[in-house]
PDB file of C-alpha atoms in Angstrom:
ATOM      1  CA  ALA A1084      92.641  71.709 114.499  1.00  0.00           C
ATOM      2  CA  ALA A1085      93.514  69.570 111.510  1.00  0.00           C
ATOM      3  CA  PRO A1086      93.361  65.846 110.784  1.00  0.00           C
ATOM      4  CA  ARG A1087      96.766  64.197 111.100  1.00  0.00           C
ATOM      5  CA  TYR A1088      98.111  61.476 108.830  1.00  0.00           C
ATOM      6  CA  ARG A1089     101.091  59.349 107.813  1.00  0.00           C
ATOM      7  CA  THR A1090     101.798  57.823 104.402  1.00  0.00           C
ATOM      8  CA  TRP A1091     103.242  54.378 103.573  1.00  0.00           C
ATOM      9  CA  ASP A1092     105.811  54.115 100.747  1.00  0.00           C
ATOM     10  CA  GLY A1093     105.940  50.330 100.605  1.00  0.00           C
ATOM     11  CA  SER A1094     108.543  49.907 103.294  1.00  0.00           C
ATOM     12  CA  ASP A1095     108.211  52.689 105.879  1.00  0.00           C
ATOM     13  CA  MET A1096     105.692  55.063 107.396  1.00  0.00           C
ATOM     14  CA  SER A1097     106.335  58.780 106.989  1.00  0.00           C
ATOM     15  CA  ALA A1098     106.554  61.245 109.829  1.00  0.00           C
ATOM     16  CA  GLU A1099     103.241  62.514 111.140  1.00  0.00           C
ATOM     17  CA  ALA A1100     101.868  65.485 109.192  1.00  0.00           C
ATOM     18  CA  THR A1101      98.685  67.587 109.109  1.00  0.00           C
ATOM     19  CA  ALA A1102      95.999  67.885 106.472  1.00  0.00           C
ATOM     20  CA  GLN A1103      94.143  71.158 105.909  1.00  0.00           C
ATOM     21  CA  SER A1104      92.728  72.920 108.960  1.00  0.00           C
ATOM     22  CA  THR A1105      89.208  72.348 110.231  1.00  0.00           C
ATOM     23  CA  VAL A1106      87.989  73.485 113.662  1.00  0.00           C
ATOM     24  CA  SER A1107      88.263  71.762 117.051  1.00  0.00           C
ATOM     25  CA  THR A1108      87.103  69.238 118.031  1.00  0.00           C
ATOM     26  CA  ILE A1109      87.144  66.599 115.275  1.00  0.00           C
ATOM     27  CA  ALA A1110      84.641  63.911 116.283  1.00  0.00           C
ATOM     28  CA  TRP A1111      84.504  61.727 113.142  1.00  0.00           C
ATOM     29  CA  VAL A1112      86.726  61.144 110.103  1.00  0.00           C
ATOM     30  CA  VAL A1113      85.872  59.103 106.979  1.00  0.00           C
ATOM     31  CA  LEU A1114      88.491  58.400 104.298  1.00  0.00           C
ATOM     32  CA  LYS A1115      87.761  56.706 100.949  1.00  0.00           C
ATOM     33  CA  SER A1116      90.169  55.872  98.108  1.00  0.00           C
ATOM     34  CA  SER A1117      89.487  56.381  94.407  1.00  0.00           C
ATOM     35  CA  PRO A1118      89.280  53.135  92.397  1.00  0.00           C
ATOM     36  CA  VAL A1119      90.776  54.757  89.285  1.00  0.00           C
ATOM     37  CA  GLU A1120      93.531  57.190  90.374  1.00  0.00           C
ATOM     38  CA  TYR A1121      95.859  58.199  93.214  1.00  0.00           C
ATOM     39  CA  GLU A1122      93.273  60.176  95.107  1.00  0.00           C
ATOM     40  CA  MET A1123      91.355  60.049  98.373  1.00  0.00           C
ATOM     41  CA  ILE A1124      88.428  62.005  99.772  1.00  0.00           C
ATOM     42  CA  MET A1125      88.271  62.757 103.480  1.00  0.00           C
ATOM     43  CA  GLY A1126      85.328  64.018 105.471  1.00  0.00           C
ATOM     44  CA  ALA A1127      85.946  65.378 108.986  1.00  0.00           C
ATOM     45  CA  TYR A1128      83.141  66.469 111.328  1.00  0.00           C
ATOM     46  CA  SER A1129      83.917  69.197 113.879  1.00  0.00           C
ATOM     47  CA  THR A1130      81.800  69.623 116.978  1.00  0.00           C
ATOM     48  CA  GLY A1131      83.232  73.114 117.454  1.00  0.00           C
ATOM     49  CA  THR A1132      81.345  74.453 114.453  1.00  0.00           C
ATOM     50  CA  GLY A1133      78.918  71.614 113.712  1.00  0.00           C
ATOM     51  CA  ARG A1134      80.362  71.498 110.202  1.00  0.00           C
ATOM     52  CA  LEU A1135      81.501  68.735 107.870  1.00  0.00           C
ATOM     53  CA  TYR A1136      84.802  69.543 106.126  1.00  0.00           C
ATOM     54  CA  VAL A1137      85.661  67.744 102.868  1.00  0.00           C
ATOM     55  CA  GLN A1138      89.248  67.514 101.565  1.00  0.00           C
ATOM     56  CA  THR A1139      90.969  65.629  98.745  1.00  0.00           C
ATOM     57  CA  TRP A1140      94.405  64.006  98.553  1.00  0.00           C
ATOM     58  CA  ASP A1141      96.129  64.044  95.126  1.00  0.00           C
ATOM     59  CA  GLY A1142      98.989  61.712  95.997  1.00  0.00           C
ATOM     60  CA  ASN A1143     101.100  64.506  97.491  1.00  0.00           C
ATOM     61  CA  ASN A1144      98.935  67.150  99.152  1.00  0.00           C
ATOM     62  CA  TRP A1145      95.587  67.764 100.822  1.00  0.00           C
ATOM     63  CA  THR A1146      93.218  70.388  99.397  1.00  0.00           C
ATOM     64  CA  SER A1147      90.153  71.831 101.137  1.00  0.00           C
ATOM     65  CA  ASN A1148      87.087  71.429  98.903  1.00  0.00           C
ATOM     66  CA  TRP A1149      84.001  72.580 100.796  1.00  0.00           C
ATOM     67  CA  ASP A1150      82.250  72.464 104.156  1.00  0.00           C
ATOM     68  CA  THR A1151      78.631  72.472 105.280  1.00  0.00           C
ATOM     69  CA  HIS A1152      76.694  72.801 108.532  1.00  0.00           C
ATOM     70  CA  LEU A1153      75.187  69.550 109.921  1.00  0.00           C
ATOM     71  CA  ASN A1154      74.036  71.022 113.252  1.00  0.00           C
ATOM     72  CA  ALA A1155      74.791  67.760 115.071  1.00  0.00           C
ATOM     73  CA  SER A1156      76.244  66.987 118.503  1.00  0.00           C
ATOM     74  CA  GLY A1157      78.892  64.665 117.098  1.00  0.00           C
ATOM     75  CA  ASN A1158      77.641  61.612 119.014  1.00  0.00           C
ATOM     76  CA  TYR A1159      76.773  59.792 115.764  1.00  0.00           C
ATOM     77  CA  ARG A1160      78.402  59.561 112.337  1.00  0.00           C
ATOM     78  CA  LEU A1161      75.726  60.995 110.091  1.00  0.00           C
ATOM     79  CA  PHE A1162      77.832  61.170 106.902  1.00  0.00           C
ATOM     80  CA  ASP A1163      79.743  58.900 104.549  1.00  0.00           C
ATOM     81  CA  ILE A1164      81.601  58.930 101.209  1.00  0.00           C
ATOM     82  CA  ALA A1165      81.643  56.589  98.224  1.00  0.00           C
ATOM     83  CA  TYR A1166      83.211  56.497  94.763  1.00  0.00           C
ATOM     84  CA  GLU A1167      81.640  55.137  91.592  1.00  0.00           C
ATOM     85  CA  LYS A1168      83.627  52.031  90.659  1.00  0.00           C
ATOM     86  CA  ASN A1169      84.365  52.793  87.001  1.00  0.00           C
ATOM     87  CA  SER A1170      84.061  56.550  86.548  1.00  0.00           C
ATOM     88  CA  GLY A1171      85.792  57.633  89.758  1.00  0.00           C
ATOM     89  CA  ASP A1172      83.007  60.165  90.374  1.00  0.00           C
ATOM     90  CA  ALA A1173      82.097  60.486  94.047  1.00  0.00           C
ATOM     91  CA  ILE A1174      79.237  61.251  96.416  1.00  0.00           C
ATOM     92  CA  VAL A1175      79.216  62.571  99.975  1.00  0.00           C
ATOM     93  CA  VAL A1176      75.951  61.856 101.838  1.00  0.00           C
ATOM     94  CA  PHE A1177      75.072  63.574 105.124  1.00  0.00           C
ATOM     95  CA  GLY A1178      72.212  64.316 107.487  1.00  0.00           C
ATOM     96  CA  ASN A1179      71.288  67.731 108.832  1.00  0.00           C
ATOM     97  CA  SER A1180      70.016  67.697 112.426  1.00  0.00           C
ATOM     98  CA  ASN A1181      68.444  71.138 111.990  1.00  0.00           C
ATOM     99  CA  ASP A1182      65.767  70.027 109.509  1.00  0.00           C
ATOM    100  CA  ASP A1183      66.054  66.201 109.857  1.00  0.00           C
ATOM    101  CA  LYS A1184      66.788  65.703 106.160  1.00  0.00           C
ATOM    102  CA  LEU A1185      69.379  63.725 104.222  1.00  0.00           C
ATOM    103  CA  TYR A1186      71.500  65.614 101.682  1.00  0.00           C
ATOM    104  CA  TYR A1187      74.318  64.893  99.274  1.00  0.00           C
ATOM    105  CA  ARG A1188      76.916  66.488  97.057  1.00  0.00           C
ATOM    106  CA  LYS A1189      78.318  64.707  94.020  1.00  0.00           C
ATOM    107  CA  ARG A1190      81.547  65.281  92.161  1.00  0.00           C
ATOM    108  CA  VAL A1191      81.586  64.625  88.414  1.00  0.00           C
ATOM    109  CA  ASP A1192      84.829  64.932  86.428  1.00  0.00           C
ATOM    110  CA  GLY A1193      86.478  66.687  89.358  1.00  0.00           C
ATOM    111  CA  THR A1194      83.744  69.294  89.926  1.00  0.00           C
ATOM    112  CA  TRP A1195      81.601  69.310  93.087  1.00  0.00           C
ATOM    113  CA  ASP A1196      77.997  70.450  93.361  1.00  0.00           C
ATOM    114  CA  SER A1197      78.051  74.068  94.498  1.00  0.00           C
ATOM    115  CA  SER A1198      75.460  73.493  97.230  1.00  0.00           C
ATOM    116  CA  ASP A1199      73.811  70.728  99.248  1.00  0.00           C
ATOM    117  CA  GLN A1200      71.256  68.659  97.304  1.00  0.00           C
ATOM    118  CA  LEU A1201      68.201  67.139  99.021  1.00  0.00           C
ATOM    119  CA  LEU A1202      68.199  63.338  98.919  1.00  0.00           C
ATOM    120  CA  MET A1203      65.254  62.432 101.163  1.00  0.00           C
ATOM    121  CA  THR A1204      63.237  63.387 104.236  1.00  0.00           C
ATOM    122  CA  PRO A1205      63.114  60.548 106.790  1.00  0.00           C
ATOM    123  CA  ASP A1206      60.571  60.377 109.604  1.00  0.00           C
ATOM    124  CA  SER A1207      62.984  61.877 112.151  1.00  0.00           C
ATOM    125  CA  GLU A1208      66.572  62.999 112.813  1.00  0.00           C
ATOM    126  CA  VAL A1209      69.376  61.159 110.983  1.00  0.00           C
ATOM    127  CA  TYR A1210      71.814  59.337 113.295  1.00  0.00           C
ATOM    128  CA  TRP A1211      73.913  56.995 111.141  1.00  0.00           C
ATOM    129  CA  VAL A1212      74.760  56.970 107.424  1.00  0.00           C
ATOM    130  CA  ARG A1213      76.526  54.329 105.312  1.00  0.00           C
ATOM    131  CA  ALA A1214      77.513  54.617 101.625  1.00  0.00           C
ATOM    132  CA  GLU A1215      78.922  51.642  99.697  1.00  0.00           C
ATOM    133  CA  SER A1216      80.095  51.300  96.088  1.00  0.00           C
ATOM    134  CA  ARG A1217      78.543  48.496  94.057  1.00  0.00           C
ATOM    135  CA  PRO A1218      81.358  46.214  92.825  1.00  0.00           C
ATOM    136  CA  THR A1219      79.829  45.528  89.397  1.00  0.00           C
ATOM    137  CA  ASN A1220      78.922  49.011  88.083  1.00  0.00           C
ATOM    138  CA  ASP A1221      78.751  52.703  89.048  1.00  0.00           C
ATOM    139  CA  ASP A1222      75.823  52.390  91.461  1.00  0.00           C
ATOM    140  CA  ILE A1223      76.197  53.487  95.081  1.00  0.00           C
ATOM    141  CA  PHE A1224      73.929  52.235  97.856  1.00  0.00           C
ATOM    142  CA  VAL A1225      73.185  54.351 100.911  1.00  0.00           C
ATOM    143  CA  GLY A1226      71.743  53.171 104.209  1.00  0.00           C
ATOM    144  CA  MET A1227      70.755  55.186 107.268  1.00  0.00           C
ATOM    145  CA  VAL A1228      69.106  54.895 110.673  1.00  0.00           C
ATOM    146  CA  ASP A1229      67.045  57.655 112.271  1.00  0.00           C
ATOM    147  CA  VAL A1230      66.316  58.514 115.892  1.00  0.00           C
ATOM    148  CA  ASP A1231      63.073  56.478 115.741  1.00  0.00           C
ATOM    149  CA  ARG A1232      65.210  53.351 114.981  1.00  0.00           C
ATOM    150  CA  PHE A1233      63.971  52.830 111.419  1.00  0.00           C
ATOM    151  CA  ALA A1234      66.507  51.809 108.779  1.00  0.00           C
ATOM    152  CA  TYR A1235      66.377  53.152 105.219  1.00  0.00           C
ATOM    153  CA  ALA A1236      68.172  52.325 101.995  1.00  0.00           C
ATOM    154  CA  MET A1237      68.341  53.873  98.528  1.00  0.00           C
ATOM    155  CA  ARG A1238      70.352  53.532  95.306  1.00  0.00           C
ATOM    156  CA  TRP A1239      72.367  56.058  93.342  1.00  0.00           C
ATOM    157  CA  ASP A1240      72.179  55.096  89.660  1.00  0.00           C
ATOM    158  CA  GLY A1241      75.636  55.990  88.369  1.00  0.00           C
ATOM    159  CA  THR A1242      74.539  55.735  84.745  1.00  0.00           C
ATOM    160  CA  ALA A1243      71.509  58.009  85.037  1.00  0.00           C
ATOM    161  CA  ASP A1244      73.014  60.150  87.846  1.00  0.00           C
ATOM    162  CA  SER A1245      69.822  59.913  89.864  1.00  0.00           C
ATOM    163  CA  TRP A1246      68.449  58.483  93.112  1.00  0.00           C
ATOM    164  CA  GLY A1247      65.774  55.816  93.391  1.00  0.00           C
ATOM    165  CA  ASP A1248      64.712  52.514  94.971  1.00  0.00           C
ATOM    166  CA  GLN A1249      64.160  53.994  98.420  1.00  0.00           C
ATOM    167  CA  ILE A1250      62.860  51.700 101.177  1.00  0.00           C
ATOM    168  CA  GLN A1251      62.110  51.943 104.882  1.00  0.00           C
ATOM    169  CA  THR A1252      62.266  48.824 107.038  1.00  0.00           C
ATOM    170  CA  SER A1253      59.352  47.597 109.116  1.00  0.00           C
ATOM    171  CA  ALA A1254      61.449  46.085 111.909  1.00  0.00           C
ATOM    172  CA  LYS A1255      63.431  48.627 113.917  1.00  0.00           C
ATOM    173  CA  VAL A1256      66.992  48.397 115.205  1.00  0.00           C
ATOM    174  CA  LYS A1257      67.278  47.790 118.951  1.00  0.00           C
ATOM    175  CA  ASN A1258      69.083  51.037 119.780  1.00  0.00           C
ATOM    176  CA  ALA A1259      69.439  54.052 117.466  1.00  0.00           C
ATOM    177  CA  GLN A1260      72.518  55.169 119.410  1.00  0.00           C
ATOM    178  CA  LYS A1261      74.449  52.137 118.103  1.00  0.00           C
ATOM    179  CA  GLU A1262      75.296  51.376 114.457  1.00  0.00           C
ATOM    180  CA  ALA A1263      73.498  48.028 114.164  1.00  0.00           C
ATOM    181  CA  PHE A1264      73.239  47.949 110.350  1.00  0.00           C
ATOM    182  CA  ASP A1265      75.389  47.791 107.233  1.00  0.00           C
ATOM    183  CA  LEU A1266      75.318  47.357 103.456  1.00  0.00           C
ATOM    184  CA  THR A1267      77.182  44.729 101.472  1.00  0.00           C
ATOM    185  CA  PHE A1268      77.070  42.832  98.152  1.00  0.00           C
ATOM    186  CA  GLU A1269      77.392  39.549  96.355  1.00  0.00           C
ATOM    187  CA  ARG A1270      80.473  40.192  94.221  1.00  0.00           C
ATOM    188  CA  ALA A1271      79.452  37.911  91.339  1.00  0.00           C
ATOM    189  CA  SER A1272      75.897  39.182  90.884  1.00  0.00           C
ATOM    190  CA  GLY A1273      76.239  42.684  92.308  1.00  0.00           C
ATOM    191  CA  ASP A1274      73.131  42.103  94.429  1.00  0.00           C
ATOM    192  CA  ALA A1275      73.023  44.472  97.416  1.00  0.00           C
ATOM    193  CA  PHE A1276      72.005  43.593 100.973  1.00  0.00           C
ATOM    194  CA  LEU A1277      70.773  45.854 103.748  1.00  0.00           C
ATOM    195  CA  LEU A1278      71.420  44.012 107.029  1.00  0.00           C
ATOM    196  CA  TRP A1279      70.378  44.976 110.550  1.00  0.00           C
ATOM    197  CA  GLY A1280      69.648  43.563 113.983  1.00  0.00           C
ATOM    198  CA  ASP A1281      66.084  44.218 115.096  1.00  0.00           C
ATOM    199  CA  ASP A1282      64.607  44.691 118.577  1.00  0.00           C
ATOM    200  CA  ALA A1283      63.434  41.055 118.752  1.00  0.00           C
ATOM    201  CA  LYS A1284      66.940  39.498 118.515  1.00  0.00           C
ATOM    202  CA  ASN A1285      66.625  38.777 114.786  1.00  0.00           C
ATOM    203  CA  LEU A1286      69.170  39.374 112.035  1.00  0.00           C
ATOM    204  CA  LYS A1287      67.092  40.960 109.283  1.00  0.00           C
ATOM    205  CA  TYR A1288      67.864  41.784 105.661  1.00  0.00           C
ATOM    206  CA  ARG A1289      66.521  43.078 102.373  1.00  0.00           C
ATOM    207  CA  GLN A1290      68.124  42.042  99.078  1.00  0.00           C
ATOM    208  CA  PHE A1291      68.321  44.209  95.956  1.00  0.00           C
ATOM    209  CA  THR A1292      68.501  42.537  92.539  1.00  0.00           C
ATOM    210  CA  SER A1293      66.607  44.766  90.124  1.00  0.00           C
ATOM    211  CA  ALA A1294      64.470  45.959  93.057  1.00  0.00           C
ATOM    212  CA  TRP A1295      64.424  45.517  96.828  1.00  0.00           C
ATOM    213  CA  ASP A1296      62.595  42.694  98.559  1.00  0.00           C
ATOM    214  CA  SER A1297      59.112  43.949  99.355  1.00  0.00           C
ATOM    215  CA  SER A1298      59.342  43.071 103.059  1.00  0.00           C
ATOM    216  CA  ASP A1299      61.900  42.382 105.801  1.00  0.00           C
ATOM    217  CA  ILE A1300      63.378  38.868 105.809  1.00  0.00           C
ATOM    218  CA  THR A1301      64.685  37.063 108.899  1.00  0.00           C
ATOM    219  CA  ALA A1302      68.087  35.426 108.414  1.00  0.00           C
ATOM    220  CA  TYR A1303      68.106  33.818 111.858  1.00  0.00           C
ATOM    221  CA  LEU A1304      67.308  34.313 115.531  1.00  0.00           C
ATOM    222  CA  LEU A1305      70.222  35.564 117.622  1.00  0.00           C
ATOM    223  CA  PRO A1306      70.983  34.823 121.289  1.00  0.00           C
ATOM    224  CA  ASP A1307      70.896  38.543 122.127  1.00  0.00           C
ATOM    225  CA  GLU A1308      70.179  41.973 120.644  1.00  0.00           C
ATOM    226  CA  VAL A1309      72.597  43.404 118.089  1.00  0.00           C
ATOM    227  CA  MET A1310      74.239  46.661 119.148  1.00  0.00           C
ATOM    228  CA  TRP A1311      76.850  46.948 116.352  1.00  0.00           C
ATOM    229  CA  LEU A1312      77.031  45.256 112.946  1.00  0.00           C
ATOM    230  CA  VAL A1313      79.658  45.232 110.181  1.00  0.00           C
ATOM    231  CA  ALA A1314      79.462  43.384 106.843  1.00  0.00           C
ATOM    232  CA  ALA A1315      82.000  42.913 104.033  1.00  0.00           C
ATOM    233  CA  HIS A1316      81.843  40.994 100.750  1.00  0.00           C
ATOM    234  CA  ASP A1317      84.403  38.601  99.283  1.00  0.00           C
ATOM    235  CA  PRO A1318      86.163  40.595  96.494  1.00  0.00           C
ATOM    236  CA  LEU A1319      86.752  37.495  94.348  1.00  0.00           C
ATOM    237  CA  ALA A1320      84.873  38.126  91.093  1.00  0.00           C
ATOM    238  CA  THR A1321      83.142  34.735  91.114  1.00  0.00           C
ATOM    239  CA  SER A1322      82.145  34.841  94.791  1.00  0.00           C
ATOM    240  CA  SER A1323      78.650  35.198  96.228  1.00  0.00           C
ATOM    241  CA  THR A1324      79.661  35.204  99.892  1.00  0.00           C
ATOM    242  CA  PHE A1325      79.975  37.926 102.493  1.00  0.00           C
ATOM    243  CA  ALA A1326      80.833  38.008 106.187  1.00  0.00           C
ATOM    244  CA  ILE A1327      78.959  39.690 109.034  1.00  0.00           C
ATOM    245  CA  GLY A1328      80.326  40.654 112.429  1.00  0.00           C
ATOM    246  CA  MET A1329      77.987  41.551 115.290  1.00  0.00           C
TER     247      MET A1329
END
């Protein structure tokens, strides 16, 4: 099996083509574009092997980079990809259902880590992972939810090339089998927000300025539990607004 794709040249879509081979069956695909060059990174998870396959697009062709075993059923997307805004360096973050840990590989100046690097050990198995690029510098924020319904967040410092500012929420999501959380930003300030729907019908959040809020904050009471949540910030440089869909 191989992921299939079409390209857009400004006026027409190309014929359908195949990227590099993985193994059947592909359950999840994530595709992220470089902010500094004609490049994309794709991650494809195969339930046939339980492996995550990472490929890059150079504007003309796909190249296989590396793959790693996640030992997961494929029911949940336990990986994501993000680029640093200015450098174009990238990070792939992924859970491993065998040891219930969160790992990553980074790529600096075109060179990937040669092996999986430990990011953190949550309380239980990783179900969902989100990675988002900060719009004001080279930081990357990562959020995740585990099987026990706790949400976590942490920050990749793109200047120091190190992880920090890890938090675990007090309020749990309603259902770990649904992706009821997201990360977004205020474009003007660069402040990050971890948002989630808890099991008491509340929209909760934590805000990161120079550090995270010390406790969960309630935005408002909802008429029902949140099963899925998506957030996106206004890209206008002077804006401090973002939208949430639930």
